[in-house]
Short mmCIF file of C-alpha atoms in Angstrom, two decimals:
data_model
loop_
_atom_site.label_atom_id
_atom_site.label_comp_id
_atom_site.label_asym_id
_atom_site.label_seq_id
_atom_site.Cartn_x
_atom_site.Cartn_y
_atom_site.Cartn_z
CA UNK Y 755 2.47 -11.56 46.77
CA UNK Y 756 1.04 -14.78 47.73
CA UNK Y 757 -2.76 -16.48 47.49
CA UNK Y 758 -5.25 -16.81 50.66
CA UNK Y 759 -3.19 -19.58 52.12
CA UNK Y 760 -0.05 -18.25 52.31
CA UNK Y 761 1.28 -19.77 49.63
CA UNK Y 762 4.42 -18.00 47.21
CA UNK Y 763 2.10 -17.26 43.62
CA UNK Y 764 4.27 -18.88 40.90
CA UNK Y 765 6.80 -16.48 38.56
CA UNK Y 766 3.56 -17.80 35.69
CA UNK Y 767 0.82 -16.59 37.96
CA UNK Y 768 2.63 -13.36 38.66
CA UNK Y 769 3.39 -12.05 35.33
CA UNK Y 770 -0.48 -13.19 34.38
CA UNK Y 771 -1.94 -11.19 37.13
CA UNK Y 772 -0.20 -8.03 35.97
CA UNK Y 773 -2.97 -6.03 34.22
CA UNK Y 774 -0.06 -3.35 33.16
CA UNK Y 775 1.50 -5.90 31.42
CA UNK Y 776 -2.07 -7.32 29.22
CA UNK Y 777 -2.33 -3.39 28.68
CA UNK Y 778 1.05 -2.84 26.93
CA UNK Y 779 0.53 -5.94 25.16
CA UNK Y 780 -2.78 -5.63 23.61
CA UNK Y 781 -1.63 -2.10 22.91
CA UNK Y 782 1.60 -3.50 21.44
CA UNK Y 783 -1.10 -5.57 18.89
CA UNK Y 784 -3.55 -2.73 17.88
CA UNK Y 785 -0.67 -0.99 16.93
CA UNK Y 786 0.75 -3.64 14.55
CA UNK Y 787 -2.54 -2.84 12.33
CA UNK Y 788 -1.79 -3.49 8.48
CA UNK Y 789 2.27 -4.28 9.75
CA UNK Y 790 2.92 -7.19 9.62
CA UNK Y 791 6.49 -7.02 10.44
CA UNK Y 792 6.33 -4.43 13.40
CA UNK Y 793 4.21 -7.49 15.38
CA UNK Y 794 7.92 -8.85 16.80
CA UNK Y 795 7.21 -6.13 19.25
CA UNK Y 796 3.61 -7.72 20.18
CA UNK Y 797 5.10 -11.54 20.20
CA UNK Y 798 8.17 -10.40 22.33
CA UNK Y 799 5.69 -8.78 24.45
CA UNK Y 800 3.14 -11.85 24.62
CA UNK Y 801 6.34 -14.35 25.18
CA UNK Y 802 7.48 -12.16 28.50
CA UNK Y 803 3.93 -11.96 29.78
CA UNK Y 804 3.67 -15.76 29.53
CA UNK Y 805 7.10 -16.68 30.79
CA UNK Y 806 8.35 -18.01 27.58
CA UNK Y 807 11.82 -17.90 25.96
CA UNK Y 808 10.33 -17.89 22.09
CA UNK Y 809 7.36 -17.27 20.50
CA UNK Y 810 5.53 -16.68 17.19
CA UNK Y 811 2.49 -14.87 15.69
CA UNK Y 812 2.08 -17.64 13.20
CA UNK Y 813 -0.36 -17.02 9.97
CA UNK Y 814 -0.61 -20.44 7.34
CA UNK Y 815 -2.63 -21.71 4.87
CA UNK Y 816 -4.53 -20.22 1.67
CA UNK Y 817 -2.74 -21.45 -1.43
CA UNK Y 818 -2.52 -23.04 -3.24
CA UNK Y 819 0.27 -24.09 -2.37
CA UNK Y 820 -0.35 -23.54 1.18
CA UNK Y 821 2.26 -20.64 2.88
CA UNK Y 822 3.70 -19.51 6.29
CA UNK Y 823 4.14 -16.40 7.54
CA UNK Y 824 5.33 -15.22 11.05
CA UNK Y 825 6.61 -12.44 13.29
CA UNK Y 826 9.29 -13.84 15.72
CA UNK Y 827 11.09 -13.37 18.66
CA UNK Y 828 13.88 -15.57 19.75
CA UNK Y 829 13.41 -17.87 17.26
CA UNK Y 830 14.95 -18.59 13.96
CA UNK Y 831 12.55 -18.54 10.41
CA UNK Y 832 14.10 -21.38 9.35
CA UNK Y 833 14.01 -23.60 11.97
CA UNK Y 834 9.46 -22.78 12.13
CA UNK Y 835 9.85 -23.52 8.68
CA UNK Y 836 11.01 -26.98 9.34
CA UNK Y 837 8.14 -27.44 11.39
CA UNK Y 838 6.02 -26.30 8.89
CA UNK Y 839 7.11 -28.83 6.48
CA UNK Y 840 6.88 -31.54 8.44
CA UNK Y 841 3.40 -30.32 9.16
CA UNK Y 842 1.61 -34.06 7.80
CA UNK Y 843 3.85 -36.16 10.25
CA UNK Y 844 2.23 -37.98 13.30
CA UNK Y 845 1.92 -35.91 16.27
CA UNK Y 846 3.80 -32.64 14.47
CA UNK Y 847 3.33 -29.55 15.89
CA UNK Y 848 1.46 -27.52 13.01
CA UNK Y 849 -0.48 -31.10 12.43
CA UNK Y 850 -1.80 -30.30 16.54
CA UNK Y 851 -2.12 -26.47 15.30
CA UNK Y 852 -4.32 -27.95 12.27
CA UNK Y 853 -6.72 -30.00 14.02
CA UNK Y 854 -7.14 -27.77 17.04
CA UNK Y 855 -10.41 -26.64 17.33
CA UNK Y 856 -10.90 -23.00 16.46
CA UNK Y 857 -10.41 -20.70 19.24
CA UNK Y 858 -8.96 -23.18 21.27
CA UNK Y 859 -5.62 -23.37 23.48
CA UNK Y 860 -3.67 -26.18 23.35
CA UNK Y 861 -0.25 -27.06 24.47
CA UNK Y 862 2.50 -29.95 24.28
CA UNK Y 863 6.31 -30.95 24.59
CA UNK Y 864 8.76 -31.28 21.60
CA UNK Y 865 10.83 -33.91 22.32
CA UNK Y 866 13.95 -34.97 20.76
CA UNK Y 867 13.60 -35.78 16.71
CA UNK Y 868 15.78 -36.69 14.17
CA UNK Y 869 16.84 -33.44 12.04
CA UNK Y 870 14.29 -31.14 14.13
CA UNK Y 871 16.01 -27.79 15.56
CA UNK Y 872 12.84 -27.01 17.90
CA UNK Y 873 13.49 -29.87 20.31
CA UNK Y 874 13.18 -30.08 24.14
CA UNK Y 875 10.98 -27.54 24.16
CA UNK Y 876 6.72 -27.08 26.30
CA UNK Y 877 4.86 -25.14 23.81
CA UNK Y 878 1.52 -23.55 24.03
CA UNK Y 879 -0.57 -22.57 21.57
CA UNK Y 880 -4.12 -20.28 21.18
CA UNK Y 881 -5.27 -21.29 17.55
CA UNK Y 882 -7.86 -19.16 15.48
CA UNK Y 883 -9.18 -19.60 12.02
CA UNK Y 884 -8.98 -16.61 10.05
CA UNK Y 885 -11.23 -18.15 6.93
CA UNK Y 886 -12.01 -21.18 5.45
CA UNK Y 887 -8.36 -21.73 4.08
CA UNK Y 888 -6.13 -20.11 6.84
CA UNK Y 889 -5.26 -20.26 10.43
CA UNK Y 890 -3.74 -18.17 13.10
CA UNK Y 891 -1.68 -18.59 16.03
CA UNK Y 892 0.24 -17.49 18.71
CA UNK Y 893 2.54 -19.73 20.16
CA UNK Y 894 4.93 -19.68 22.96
CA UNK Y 895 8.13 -22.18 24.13
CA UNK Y 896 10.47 -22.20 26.80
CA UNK Y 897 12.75 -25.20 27.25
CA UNK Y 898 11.82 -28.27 29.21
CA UNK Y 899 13.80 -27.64 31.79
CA UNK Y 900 11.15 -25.00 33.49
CA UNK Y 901 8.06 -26.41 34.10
CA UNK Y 902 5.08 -27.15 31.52
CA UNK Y 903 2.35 -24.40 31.01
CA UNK Y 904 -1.00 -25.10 33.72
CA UNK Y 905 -4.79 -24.41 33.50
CA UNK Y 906 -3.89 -20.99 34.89
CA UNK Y 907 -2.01 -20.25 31.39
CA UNK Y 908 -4.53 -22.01 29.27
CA UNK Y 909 -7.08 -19.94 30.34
CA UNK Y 910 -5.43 -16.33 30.32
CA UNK Y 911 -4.58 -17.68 26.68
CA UNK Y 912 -8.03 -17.81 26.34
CA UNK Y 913 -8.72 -14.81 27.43
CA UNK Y 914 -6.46 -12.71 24.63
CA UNK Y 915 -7.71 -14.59 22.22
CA UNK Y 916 -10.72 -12.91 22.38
CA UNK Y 917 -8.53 -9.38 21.88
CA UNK Y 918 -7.20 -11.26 18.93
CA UNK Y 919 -9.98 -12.72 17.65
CA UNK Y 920 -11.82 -8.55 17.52
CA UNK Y 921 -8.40 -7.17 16.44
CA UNK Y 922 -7.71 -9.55 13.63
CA UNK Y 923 -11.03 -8.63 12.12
CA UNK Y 924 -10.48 -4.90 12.17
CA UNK Y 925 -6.67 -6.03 10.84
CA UNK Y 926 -7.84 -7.27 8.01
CA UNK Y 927 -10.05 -4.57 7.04
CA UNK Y 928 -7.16 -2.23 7.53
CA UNK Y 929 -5.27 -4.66 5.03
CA UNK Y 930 -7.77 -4.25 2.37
CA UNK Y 931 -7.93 -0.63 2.80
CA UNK Y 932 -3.82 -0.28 2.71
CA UNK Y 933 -3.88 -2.43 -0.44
CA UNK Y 934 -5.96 -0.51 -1.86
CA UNK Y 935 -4.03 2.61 -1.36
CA UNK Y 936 -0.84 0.99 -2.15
CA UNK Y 937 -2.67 0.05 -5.61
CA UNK Y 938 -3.98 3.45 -6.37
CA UNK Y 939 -0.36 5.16 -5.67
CA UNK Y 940 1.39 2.54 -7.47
CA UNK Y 941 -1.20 3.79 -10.78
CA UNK Y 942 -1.31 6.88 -10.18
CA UNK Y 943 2.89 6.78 -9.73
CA UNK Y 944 3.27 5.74 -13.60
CA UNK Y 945 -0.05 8.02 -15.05
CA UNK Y 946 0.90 10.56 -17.70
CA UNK Y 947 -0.57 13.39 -15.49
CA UNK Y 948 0.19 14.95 -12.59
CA UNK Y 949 -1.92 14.59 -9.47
CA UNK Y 950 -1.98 15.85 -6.20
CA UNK Y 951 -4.40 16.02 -3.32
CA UNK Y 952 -4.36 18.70 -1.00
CA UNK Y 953 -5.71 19.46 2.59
CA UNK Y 954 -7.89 22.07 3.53
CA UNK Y 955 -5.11 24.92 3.97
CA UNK Y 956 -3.73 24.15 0.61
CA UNK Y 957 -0.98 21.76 1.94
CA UNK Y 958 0.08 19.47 -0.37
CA UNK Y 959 -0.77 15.58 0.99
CA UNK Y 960 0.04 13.58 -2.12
CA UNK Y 961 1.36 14.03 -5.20
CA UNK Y 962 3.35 11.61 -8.19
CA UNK Y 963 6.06 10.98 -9.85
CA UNK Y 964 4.67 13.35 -12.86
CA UNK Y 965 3.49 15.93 -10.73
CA UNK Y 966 6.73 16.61 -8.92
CA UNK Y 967 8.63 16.54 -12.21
CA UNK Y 968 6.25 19.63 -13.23
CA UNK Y 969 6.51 21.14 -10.00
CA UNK Y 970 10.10 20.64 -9.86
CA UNK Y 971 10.40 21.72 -13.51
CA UNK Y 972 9.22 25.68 -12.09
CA UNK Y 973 7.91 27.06 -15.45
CA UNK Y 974 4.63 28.64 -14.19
CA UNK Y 975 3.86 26.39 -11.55
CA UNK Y 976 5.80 26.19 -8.12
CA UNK Y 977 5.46 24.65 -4.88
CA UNK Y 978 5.53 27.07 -1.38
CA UNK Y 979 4.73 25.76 2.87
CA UNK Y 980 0.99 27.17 1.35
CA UNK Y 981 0.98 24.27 -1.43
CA UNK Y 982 1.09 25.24 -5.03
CA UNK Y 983 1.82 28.76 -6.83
CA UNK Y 984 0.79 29.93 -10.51
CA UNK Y 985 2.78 32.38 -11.76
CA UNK Y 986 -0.61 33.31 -14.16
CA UNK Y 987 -2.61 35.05 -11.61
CA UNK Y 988 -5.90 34.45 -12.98
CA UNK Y 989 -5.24 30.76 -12.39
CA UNK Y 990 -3.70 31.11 -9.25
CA UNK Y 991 -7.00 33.58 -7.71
CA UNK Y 992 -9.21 30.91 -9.27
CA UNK Y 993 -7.12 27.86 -7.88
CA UNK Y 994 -7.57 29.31 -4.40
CA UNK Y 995 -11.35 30.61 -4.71
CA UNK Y 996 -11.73 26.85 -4.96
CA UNK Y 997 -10.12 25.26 -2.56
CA UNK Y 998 -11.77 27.64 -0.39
CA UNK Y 999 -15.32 26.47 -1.53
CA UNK Y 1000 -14.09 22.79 -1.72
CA UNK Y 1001 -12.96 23.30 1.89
CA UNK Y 1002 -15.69 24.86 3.55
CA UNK Y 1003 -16.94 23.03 6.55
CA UNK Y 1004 -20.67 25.16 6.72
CA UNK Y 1005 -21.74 24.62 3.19
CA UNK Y 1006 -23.52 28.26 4.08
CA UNK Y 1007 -20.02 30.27 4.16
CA UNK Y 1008 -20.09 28.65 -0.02
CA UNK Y 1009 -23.74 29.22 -0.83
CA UNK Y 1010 -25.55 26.73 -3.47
CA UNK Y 1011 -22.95 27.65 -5.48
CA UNK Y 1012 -20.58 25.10 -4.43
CA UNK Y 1013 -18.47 23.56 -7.20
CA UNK Y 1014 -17.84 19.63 -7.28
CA UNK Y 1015 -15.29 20.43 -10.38
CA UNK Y 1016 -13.23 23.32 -11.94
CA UNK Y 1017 -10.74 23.62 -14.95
CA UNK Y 1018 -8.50 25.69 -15.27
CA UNK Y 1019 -5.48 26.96 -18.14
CA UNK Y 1020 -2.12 27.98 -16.65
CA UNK Y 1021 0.04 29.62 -19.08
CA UNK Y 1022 3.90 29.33 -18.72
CA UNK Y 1023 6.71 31.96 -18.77
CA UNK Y 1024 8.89 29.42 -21.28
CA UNK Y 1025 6.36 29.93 -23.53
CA UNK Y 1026 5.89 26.69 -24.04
CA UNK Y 1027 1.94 25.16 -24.08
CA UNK Y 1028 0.09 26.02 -21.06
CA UNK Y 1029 -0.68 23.11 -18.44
CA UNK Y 1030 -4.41 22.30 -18.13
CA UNK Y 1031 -5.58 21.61 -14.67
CA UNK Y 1032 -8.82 20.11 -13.16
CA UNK Y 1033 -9.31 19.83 -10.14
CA UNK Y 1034 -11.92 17.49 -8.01
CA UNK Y 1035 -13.87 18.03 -4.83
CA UNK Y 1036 -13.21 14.66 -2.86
CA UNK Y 1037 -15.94 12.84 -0.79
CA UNK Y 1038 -14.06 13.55 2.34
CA UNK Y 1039 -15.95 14.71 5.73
CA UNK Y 1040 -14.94 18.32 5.65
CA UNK Y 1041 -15.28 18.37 9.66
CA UNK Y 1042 -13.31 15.23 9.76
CA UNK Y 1043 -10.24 16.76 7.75
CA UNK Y 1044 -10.34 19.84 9.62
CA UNK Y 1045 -8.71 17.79 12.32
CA UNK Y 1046 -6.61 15.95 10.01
CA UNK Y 1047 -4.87 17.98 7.28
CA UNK Y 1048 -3.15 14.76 6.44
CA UNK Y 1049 -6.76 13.93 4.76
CA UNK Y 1050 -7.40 15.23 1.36
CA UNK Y 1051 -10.25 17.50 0.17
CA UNK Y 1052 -9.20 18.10 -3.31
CA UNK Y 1053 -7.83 16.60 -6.33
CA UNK Y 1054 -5.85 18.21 -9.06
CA UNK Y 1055 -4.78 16.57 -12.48
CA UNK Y 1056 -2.34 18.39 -14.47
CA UNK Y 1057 -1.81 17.75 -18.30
CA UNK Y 1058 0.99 18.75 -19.87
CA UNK Y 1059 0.80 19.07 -23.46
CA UNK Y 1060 4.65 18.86 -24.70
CA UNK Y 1061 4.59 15.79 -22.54
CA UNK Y 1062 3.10 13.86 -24.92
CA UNK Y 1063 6.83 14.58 -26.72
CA UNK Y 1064 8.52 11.96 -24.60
CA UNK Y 1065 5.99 8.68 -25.49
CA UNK Y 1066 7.76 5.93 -25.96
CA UNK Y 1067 6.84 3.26 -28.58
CA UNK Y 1068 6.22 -0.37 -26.74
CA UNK Y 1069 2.60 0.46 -25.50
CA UNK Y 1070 1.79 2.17 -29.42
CA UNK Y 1071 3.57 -1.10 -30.85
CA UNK Y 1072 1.25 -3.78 -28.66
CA UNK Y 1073 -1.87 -1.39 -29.19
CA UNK Y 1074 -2.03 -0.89 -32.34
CA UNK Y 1075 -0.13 -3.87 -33.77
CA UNK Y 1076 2.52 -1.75 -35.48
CA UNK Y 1077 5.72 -3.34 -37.45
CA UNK Y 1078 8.95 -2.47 -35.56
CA UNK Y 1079 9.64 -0.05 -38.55
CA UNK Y 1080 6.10 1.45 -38.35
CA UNK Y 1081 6.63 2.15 -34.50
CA UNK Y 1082 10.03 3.89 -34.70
CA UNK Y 1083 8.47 5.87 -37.38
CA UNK Y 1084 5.55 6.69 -35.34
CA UNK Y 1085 7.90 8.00 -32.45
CA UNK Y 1086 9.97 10.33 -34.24
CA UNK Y 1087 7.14 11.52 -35.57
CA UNK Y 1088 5.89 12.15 -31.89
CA UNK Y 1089 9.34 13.54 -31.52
CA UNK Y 1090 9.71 15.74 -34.90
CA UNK Y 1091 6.56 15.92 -36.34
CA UNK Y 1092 7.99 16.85 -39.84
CA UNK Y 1093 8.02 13.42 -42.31
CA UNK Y 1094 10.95 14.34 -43.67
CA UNK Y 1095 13.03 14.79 -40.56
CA UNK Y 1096 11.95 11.69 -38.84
CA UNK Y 1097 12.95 9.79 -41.93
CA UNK Y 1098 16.08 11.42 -42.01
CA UNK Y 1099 16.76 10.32 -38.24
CA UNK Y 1100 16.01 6.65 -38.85
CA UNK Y 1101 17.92 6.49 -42.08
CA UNK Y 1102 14.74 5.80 -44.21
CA UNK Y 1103 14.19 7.69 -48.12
CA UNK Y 1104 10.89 9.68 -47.84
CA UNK Y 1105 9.18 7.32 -49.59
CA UNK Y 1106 9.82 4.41 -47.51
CA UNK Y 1107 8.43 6.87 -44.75
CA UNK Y 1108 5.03 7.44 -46.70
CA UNK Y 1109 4.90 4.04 -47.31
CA UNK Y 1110 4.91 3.19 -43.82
CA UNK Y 1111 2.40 6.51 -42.70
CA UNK Y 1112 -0.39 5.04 -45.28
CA UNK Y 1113 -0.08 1.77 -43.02
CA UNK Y 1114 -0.07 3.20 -39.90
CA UNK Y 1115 -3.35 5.64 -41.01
CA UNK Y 1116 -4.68 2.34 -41.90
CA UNK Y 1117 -4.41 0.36 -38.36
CA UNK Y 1118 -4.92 3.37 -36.23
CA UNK Y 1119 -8.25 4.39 -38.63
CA UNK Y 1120 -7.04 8.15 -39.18
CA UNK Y 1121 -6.55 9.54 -42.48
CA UNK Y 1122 -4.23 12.75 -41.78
CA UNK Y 1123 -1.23 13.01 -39.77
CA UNK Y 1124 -2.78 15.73 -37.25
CA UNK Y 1125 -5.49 12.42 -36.65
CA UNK Y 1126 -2.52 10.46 -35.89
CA UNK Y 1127 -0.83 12.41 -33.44
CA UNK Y 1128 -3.79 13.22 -31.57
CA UNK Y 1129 -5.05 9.16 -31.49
CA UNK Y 1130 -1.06 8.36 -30.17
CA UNK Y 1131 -0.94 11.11 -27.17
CA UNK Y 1132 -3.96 9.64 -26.25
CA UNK Y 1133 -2.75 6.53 -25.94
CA UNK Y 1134 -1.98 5.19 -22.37
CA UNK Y 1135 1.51 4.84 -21.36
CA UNK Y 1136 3.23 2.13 -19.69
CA UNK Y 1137 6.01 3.93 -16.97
CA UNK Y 1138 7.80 2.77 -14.43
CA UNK Y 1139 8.91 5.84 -13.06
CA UNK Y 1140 12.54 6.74 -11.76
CA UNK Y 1141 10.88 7.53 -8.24
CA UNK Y 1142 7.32 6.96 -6.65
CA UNK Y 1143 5.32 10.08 -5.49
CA UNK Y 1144 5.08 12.08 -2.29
CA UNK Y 1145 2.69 10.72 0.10
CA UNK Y 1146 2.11 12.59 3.89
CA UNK Y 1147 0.38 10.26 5.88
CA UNK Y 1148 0.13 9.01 9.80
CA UNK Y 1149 3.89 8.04 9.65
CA UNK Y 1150 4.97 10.93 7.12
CA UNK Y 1151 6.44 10.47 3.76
CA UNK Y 1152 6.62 7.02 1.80
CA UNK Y 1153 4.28 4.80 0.86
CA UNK Y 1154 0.65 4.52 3.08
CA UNK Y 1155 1.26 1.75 5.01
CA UNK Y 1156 4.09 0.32 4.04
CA UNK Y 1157 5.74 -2.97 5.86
CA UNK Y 1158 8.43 -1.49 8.11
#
């Protein structure tokens, strides 16, 4: 290929008048959303458009104190972190990054330094502010043997920072919403109840740690490809009546009748207490889920009573200010109900046990043991469970959004 006077275009100009390549690597950007780790794909890509041998997605500031982050290809953490540090010295490279103006391209030579690894090196550099307190920027080398970056490279530079520049915005509001879900599943991971959100067909798009421990557990509750299963067929008809309702794109095919909220009692084959269930109509676009069944449309909470069982003491010690003798007592009560028994376990006289009971009526303001039990299984429960939950999102099971 070669300009209007015959002239060879240089390797630079070549790979910059490539559209396929500016495609692949905008594309390469959008799809590093709320990843900050799967960008080394983008910067590799951005380095080979530009003919460099190294480059960087570069992200410092906030603080305090101040911090660096980067995605890299062909270049060592360490040695950007050098650079980084010697950030205040005359004519450094993130000192040029600093003052650059934002949105701006701006490019040098790193020349030989004492102690600096990045040396004999062009570099150029679009910059971007992000906020007040942080900076952006992408940053390309190749060794000074080739020759410097031209006006041709400053301006395509230019040019995808104004991709960036759009795409960082909608980044960050992809951040906040991924934190936010990372957050919620990390709560909802270590509640005392089981939850789960399911699709329109029933299918089963999140549930926790407690929830799969009931599920798992079988006794009246199960889980099939359909979602859940009662074994109590009142509760199971009454489960799927609404879902149904809650899933029901024409509000019409439901009526005015439409629930926002049902509970429901599910009684166990064991025996043991039944679970209680409510369940949640979501604000979810109905029409929008019905092309996504990874979207949820309902919520369920489960409760199960004999769960209560398994409370351990530190969050009834710091709660209710409880002696170390008045909390063990207090959880083999949770554990064995009968006074004599739990004294009997902790190697306590009766006595010593009622002695202790009158003082724990007194700080948790009950006066009967009944009052007691119910105020403790109320009590919220620091867990860290074993396992996190079950989430089904874009890139299956895991965590939404986690950093690959």
């Amino acid at each position: 290929m070669t300009t209007s006077n015959d002239t060879p275009m240089a390797p630079d100009s070549q790979r910059l008048a490539n559209r396929a390549l500016w495609t692949e690597t905008i594309a390469l950007f959008y799809e590093s959303a709320g990843s900050f780790a799967r960008r080394k794909d983008f910067i590799a890509a951005v380095s080979g458009l530009f003919g460099g041998e190294a480059a960087a997605f570069i992200v410092w500031g906030g603080g305090p104190p101040p911090l660096m982050r980067a995605a890299l290809s062909e270049l060592e953490l360490q040695d950007l972190e050098a650079e980084y540090h010697d950030r205040t010295a005359a004519g450094s490279l993130f000192g040029q990054l600093q003052q650059a103006d934002d949105f701006s391209v701006i490019s040098g030579r790193l020349g030989q330094r004492p102690g600096a690894a990045l040396t004999d090196r062009h570099w150029v550099a679009g910059v971007m502010e992000n906020d007040a307190t942080s900076r952006s920027a992408v940053l390309i080398l190749r060794s000074t043997s080739a020759e410097p970056w031209g006006h041709e490279t400053h301006e395509a530079m230019r040019e995808l920072l104004q991709y960036f520049k759009r795409g960082l915005q909608h980044n960050r509001w992809f951040e906040r919403y991924r934190h936010t879900a990372q957050a919620g599943t990390f709560l909802m991971d270590r509640a005392m109840r089981g939850i789960l959100l399911f699709a329109p067909r029933g299918a089963i798009t999140y549930r926790n740690a407690e929830a799969r421990r009931i599920v798992d557990d079988g006794d009246g509750i199960s889980q099939s490809d359909n979602g859940l299963e009662f074994t109590d067929a009142e509760a199971d008809r009454n489960f799927s009546d609404f879902l149904a309702g809650a899933s029901a794109v024409d509000k019409q095919a439901t009526g005015d009748n439409l629930k926002l909220g049902q509970s429901l009692r599910v009684n166990r084959p064991s025996g043991r207490s039944p679970y209680q269930l409510v369940m949640y109509r979501l604000p979810t676009g109905l029409s929008e889920a019905s092309f996504d069944q990874t979207l949820g449309v309902v919520a369920c909470m489960i409760h199960d009573p004999e769960r209560a069982i398994g409370l351990s003491g530190e969050s009834i010690r710091e709660f209710f200010k409880l002696t170390p003798a008045e909390t063990n007592l207090a959880v083999a009560l949770l554990r064995e109900y009968r006074l004599p028994d739990a004294a009997e376990s902790l190697g306590i006289s009766v006595n010593t046990a009622r002695t202790q009971l009158k003082s724990i009526f007194h700080k948790l303001g009950v006066n009967s043991q009944p009052a007691m039990m119910q105020r403790l299984t109320q009590t919220l429960e620091l867990r860290d469970p074993s396992s996190p939950g079950d989430f089904t999102g874009p890139d299956g099971p895991g965590n939404p959004g986690a950093d690959a």
